[in-house]
């Protein structure tokens, strides 16, 4: 892999190459938005995509038929609308069948309940788009009113989305069903848990037991996941979870991986009870020969390493021993390689986790945001714990092909260079800062200038530092409508003047001292004045030395007399200059 290349998802065009993590996220979302827009066009206007040019024709690659084909009021028409996920049309057609006295089979009614419970008695995304389009494009409504309605509809959909309403269509249809089976109850329970009505789901489960029906494993998984919302105390939560587990045993329902993951997820919210019982859950998984998924390990590590201040246990070592041997596949929506080895400040654990992540397709469990956050933490840990040569090697290999450094990463790198006395790499870091869009970050600029001006270096390095100072000065003096001007600080001006003075750029140093210091009402330090005098002596500019002494005298500085004595001693002055 080319370490200078961006992620393969981005276009091979310099203009579309992201410069930093924010750009990478924006461009990746834009690309996905483009795909969604193409899908929307195909779904909205299927009549324009009905010609088949492919030979041979592959039906699964052709646009789906999303408009109902069966007319009239019949059970077949209801099945078609359920299959097309038209929630509102399905409910209306069901009500028409009931009013007409036409019996609807239990299987079809259960399918309708499945649809209603999945969407929380709301509308599918396609129906929402169609209704908003109709509402917002009414004739005679001006643009401002349409925008206001659009904002209101968006707020309404966000606030009411995924909530279980009282006496909604799912509950109403469930109550009027002449016959109910276990599937009917299980669907209602899972829908209630999914959409935040955990108490109602528990009551529905009690009714189900009274009717002598048995729940399936997915229903028990949902109930176990809802335990934290049913009980307040940690011990009560664990007792209720055990009740559900005992019911599974009594009803001969075999637990699966998601059952144990739901149990561990509940134990995450059980405090000390969770830490004492989680290992027995893992042992039970081993006894049933169920292999943990990444979500299992994530829940377990969260239970034992909730805070970095907690005493580290050997759990994470055992987890890494297992993770290193396997290449994982998605089995749980919570699966992810979001372990906290980097937060524990243990470089050996971080290396092991990195090796495990690179095994097989494990890296795919981190999306773009999480991947960049992981590498950011890993690189900060490298800066803190590793030798500078190793840090720079990782930095060159990772940026920008694997991750985009954050401002904190750049700050950590500068501090690592400072600790290793490796100042010759600073100019290349400055070039990366410009590429990443960090050239206007005042905290980074202060740290960079401070490191470059702290002490003298060989001439070649000093010339490179002066070039960096010139770039920073140019960024401060940029004026444009898009960006607010960068404000100078006294310390930054002093650092820039020092860097110019050390390479003999007398005029540039004097401009900074005379113009910019006065502009922000600051006074140069004694070190800045002494080094400027050295620069004037090196370049044989007695006039600049005289200006410096006059400036110090006009400001009433205690060092003015000392500077005057130095000037008279070190410079050959004419009578007029004296």
Short mmCIF file of C-alpha atoms in Angstrom, two decimals, residues 335-535:
data_model
loop_
_atom_site.label_atom_id
_atom_site.label_comp_id
_atom_site.label_asym_id
_atom_site.label_seq_id
_atom_site.Cartn_x
_atom_site.Cartn_y
_atom_site.Cartn_z
CA UNK A 335 -19.53 -6.09 16.95
CA UNK A 336 -16.51 -3.79 16.69
CA UNK A 337 -12.77 -3.63 17.36
CA UNK A 338 -13.28 -0.72 19.75
CA UNK A 339 -10.99 -1.96 22.54
CA UNK A 340 -9.28 0.45 24.94
CA UNK A 341 -5.70 -0.87 25.03
CA UNK A 342 -4.40 2.56 24.02
CA UNK A 343 -6.24 4.18 26.94
CA UNK A 344 -4.42 1.84 29.35
CA UNK A 345 -1.03 3.36 28.31
CA UNK A 346 0.45 -0.08 27.63
CA UNK A 347 2.43 -0.11 24.39
CA UNK A 348 2.79 -3.91 24.32
CA UNK A 349 -0.97 -4.38 24.54
CA UNK A 350 -1.44 -1.75 21.83
CA UNK A 351 0.94 -3.59 19.49
CA UNK A 352 -0.89 -6.86 20.13
CA UNK A 353 -4.26 -5.27 19.43
CA UNK A 354 -2.88 -3.72 16.26
CA UNK A 355 -1.64 -7.11 15.11
CA UNK A 356 -5.03 -8.67 15.85
CA UNK A 357 -6.83 -5.90 13.94
CA UNK A 358 -4.72 -6.53 10.84
CA UNK A 359 -5.57 -10.25 10.87
CA UNK A 360 -7.98 -11.22 8.10
CA UNK A 361 -10.89 -8.81 7.73
CA UNK A 362 -10.95 -7.69 11.37
CA UNK A 363 -10.15 -4.12 10.35
CA UNK A 364 -13.55 -3.90 8.63
CA UNK A 365 -15.25 -3.76 12.03
CA UNK A 366 -14.10 -0.15 12.39
CA UNK A 367 -15.84 2.46 10.25
CA UNK A 368 -14.02 5.55 8.97
CA UNK A 369 -14.60 7.59 12.15
CA UNK A 370 -13.69 4.79 14.56
CA UNK A 371 -10.69 3.80 12.47
CA UNK A 372 -9.30 7.32 12.57
CA UNK A 373 -9.99 7.55 16.33
CA UNK A 374 -8.21 4.23 16.90
CA UNK A 375 -5.10 5.22 14.93
CA UNK A 376 -5.10 8.63 16.60
CA UNK A 377 -4.98 7.03 20.07
CA UNK A 378 -2.39 4.52 18.91
CA UNK A 379 -0.13 7.23 17.50
CA UNK A 380 -0.43 9.37 20.65
CA UNK A 381 0.63 6.33 22.68
CA UNK A 382 3.60 5.80 20.35
CA UNK A 383 4.68 9.43 20.84
CA UNK A 384 4.52 8.95 24.59
CA UNK A 385 6.19 5.52 24.93
CA UNK A 386 8.39 4.80 21.88
CA UNK A 387 11.76 5.98 20.56
CA UNK A 388 11.57 8.87 18.09
CA UNK A 389 12.84 6.79 15.15
CA UNK A 390 10.01 4.30 15.66
CA UNK A 391 7.49 7.14 16.00
CA UNK A 392 8.60 8.77 12.74
CA UNK A 393 8.56 5.42 10.94
CA UNK A 394 4.94 4.80 11.97
CA UNK A 395 4.04 8.40 11.16
CA UNK A 396 5.36 8.16 7.59
CA UNK A 397 3.63 4.83 7.01
CA UNK A 398 0.27 5.78 8.49
CA UNK A 399 -0.34 9.35 7.32
CA UNK A 400 -2.39 9.90 5.21
CA UNK A 401 -3.03 6.37 3.89
CA UNK A 402 -4.34 4.96 7.19
CA UNK A 403 -5.37 7.97 9.27
CA UNK A 404 -5.34 11.74 9.34
CA UNK A 405 -3.49 13.19 12.35
CA UNK A 406 -5.55 15.33 14.69
CA UNK A 407 -4.22 18.55 16.27
CA UNK A 408 -3.50 16.53 19.41
CA UNK A 409 -1.45 14.05 17.38
CA UNK A 410 0.65 16.89 15.93
CA UNK A 411 1.12 18.34 19.41
CA UNK A 412 2.19 14.92 20.74
CA UNK A 413 4.61 14.54 17.82
CA UNK A 414 6.17 17.95 18.47
CA UNK A 415 6.61 17.08 22.14
CA UNK A 416 8.20 13.74 21.18
CA UNK A 417 10.63 15.56 18.85
CA UNK A 418 11.44 17.95 21.68
CA UNK A 419 12.07 15.13 24.16
CA UNK A 420 14.36 13.35 21.66
CA UNK A 421 16.14 16.57 20.62
CA UNK A 422 15.21 15.75 17.01
CA UNK A 423 14.49 19.30 15.82
CA UNK A 424 15.55 18.76 12.21
CA UNK A 425 12.21 17.03 11.54
CA UNK A 426 10.15 20.08 12.55
CA UNK A 427 10.06 21.72 9.06
CA UNK A 428 8.51 18.56 7.55
CA UNK A 429 5.94 18.51 10.35
CA UNK A 430 5.10 22.13 9.48
CA UNK A 431 4.52 21.12 5.84
CA UNK A 432 2.15 18.39 7.04
CA UNK A 433 0.34 20.92 9.24
CA UNK A 434 -0.29 23.10 6.21
CA UNK A 435 -1.54 20.10 4.24
CA UNK A 436 -3.85 19.05 7.08
CA UNK A 437 -5.32 22.53 7.42
CA UNK A 438 -3.79 23.20 10.87
CA UNK A 439 -1.81 26.27 9.80
CA UNK A 440 -4.18 28.56 11.70
CA UNK A 441 -4.26 26.64 14.99
CA UNK A 442 -2.78 29.08 17.50
CA UNK A 443 -1.87 26.37 20.05
CA UNK A 444 0.11 24.41 17.47
CA UNK A 445 1.78 27.54 16.09
CA UNK A 446 2.88 28.59 19.57
CA UNK A 447 4.36 25.17 20.30
CA UNK A 448 6.09 25.02 16.90
CA UNK A 449 7.63 28.50 17.21
CA UNK A 450 8.68 27.86 20.79
CA UNK A 451 10.57 24.71 19.83
CA UNK A 452 12.29 26.33 16.85
CA UNK A 453 13.41 29.43 18.76
CA UNK A 454 14.41 27.83 22.06
CA UNK A 455 18.11 27.49 21.17
CA UNK A 456 20.51 27.95 18.28
CA UNK A 457 21.03 25.18 15.73
CA UNK A 458 23.35 24.63 12.74
CA UNK A 459 22.90 27.09 9.89
CA UNK A 460 21.03 24.68 7.61
CA UNK A 461 18.40 23.97 10.26
CA UNK A 462 18.14 27.67 11.17
CA UNK A 463 17.43 28.55 7.52
CA UNK A 464 14.65 25.96 7.41
CA UNK A 465 13.22 27.36 10.66
CA UNK A 466 13.30 30.90 9.23
CA UNK A 467 11.35 29.66 6.20
CA UNK A 468 8.73 28.19 8.54
CA UNK A 469 8.58 31.49 10.44
CA UNK A 470 8.05 33.34 7.16
CA UNK A 471 5.12 31.05 6.30
CA UNK A 472 3.58 31.57 9.74
CA UNK A 473 3.99 35.35 9.37
CA UNK A 474 2.26 35.17 5.99
CA UNK A 475 -0.68 33.22 7.48
CA UNK A 476 -1.07 35.88 10.17
CA UNK A 477 -1.13 38.66 7.58
CA UNK A 478 -3.63 37.00 5.25
CA UNK A 479 -6.84 38.93 4.87
CA UNK A 480 -9.91 37.46 3.26
CA UNK A 481 -13.66 37.36 3.66
CA UNK A 482 -13.74 33.62 4.30
CA UNK A 483 -11.35 33.59 7.27
CA UNK A 484 -11.01 35.74 10.36
CA UNK A 485 -7.50 37.22 10.69
CA UNK A 486 -5.10 35.40 12.99
CA UNK A 487 -4.16 37.50 15.98
CA UNK A 488 -0.50 37.85 16.94
CA UNK A 489 0.62 37.16 20.48
CA UNK A 490 3.68 38.71 22.09
CA UNK A 491 5.40 35.35 22.47
CA UNK A 492 4.77 34.36 18.83
CA UNK A 493 6.17 37.68 17.60
CA UNK A 494 9.23 37.25 19.78
CA UNK A 495 9.86 33.74 18.41
CA UNK A 496 9.53 34.95 14.80
CA UNK A 497 11.90 37.88 15.43
CA UNK A 498 14.45 35.50 16.97
CA UNK A 499 14.26 33.10 14.02
CA UNK A 500 14.75 35.94 11.52
CA UNK A 501 17.63 37.41 13.53
CA UNK A 502 19.55 34.12 13.69
CA UNK A 503 19.77 33.86 9.89
CA UNK A 504 20.73 37.49 9.33
CA UNK A 505 17.34 38.71 8.05
CA UNK A 506 17.70 42.07 9.76
CA UNK A 507 14.97 43.93 7.87
CA UNK A 508 12.38 41.21 8.46
CA UNK A 509 13.25 41.03 12.15
CA UNK A 510 13.05 44.80 12.50
CA UNK A 511 9.66 44.88 10.74
CA UNK A 512 8.31 42.39 13.25
CA UNK A 513 9.75 44.31 16.19
CA UNK A 514 8.78 47.79 15.06
CA UNK A 515 5.47 47.27 13.29
CA UNK A 516 3.84 44.21 14.82
CA UNK A 517 4.88 44.69 18.46
CA UNK A 518 3.52 48.24 18.41
CA UNK A 519 0.34 47.08 16.66
CA UNK A 520 -0.58 44.75 19.54
CA UNK A 521 0.89 47.00 22.28
CA UNK A 522 3.56 44.54 23.37
CA UNK A 523 7.25 45.01 24.24
CA UNK A 524 10.03 42.73 22.93
CA UNK A 525 11.90 40.69 25.53
CA UNK A 526 15.56 41.30 26.36
CA UNK A 527 16.51 38.10 24.53
CA UNK A 528 14.83 39.32 21.33
CA UNK A 529 16.64 42.67 21.54
CA UNK A 530 20.03 41.08 22.26
CA UNK A 531 19.77 38.65 19.39
CA UNK A 532 18.60 41.40 17.04
CA UNK A 533 21.69 43.36 18.02
CA UNK A 534 23.81 40.30 17.26
CA UNK A 535 22.13 40.08 13.85
#
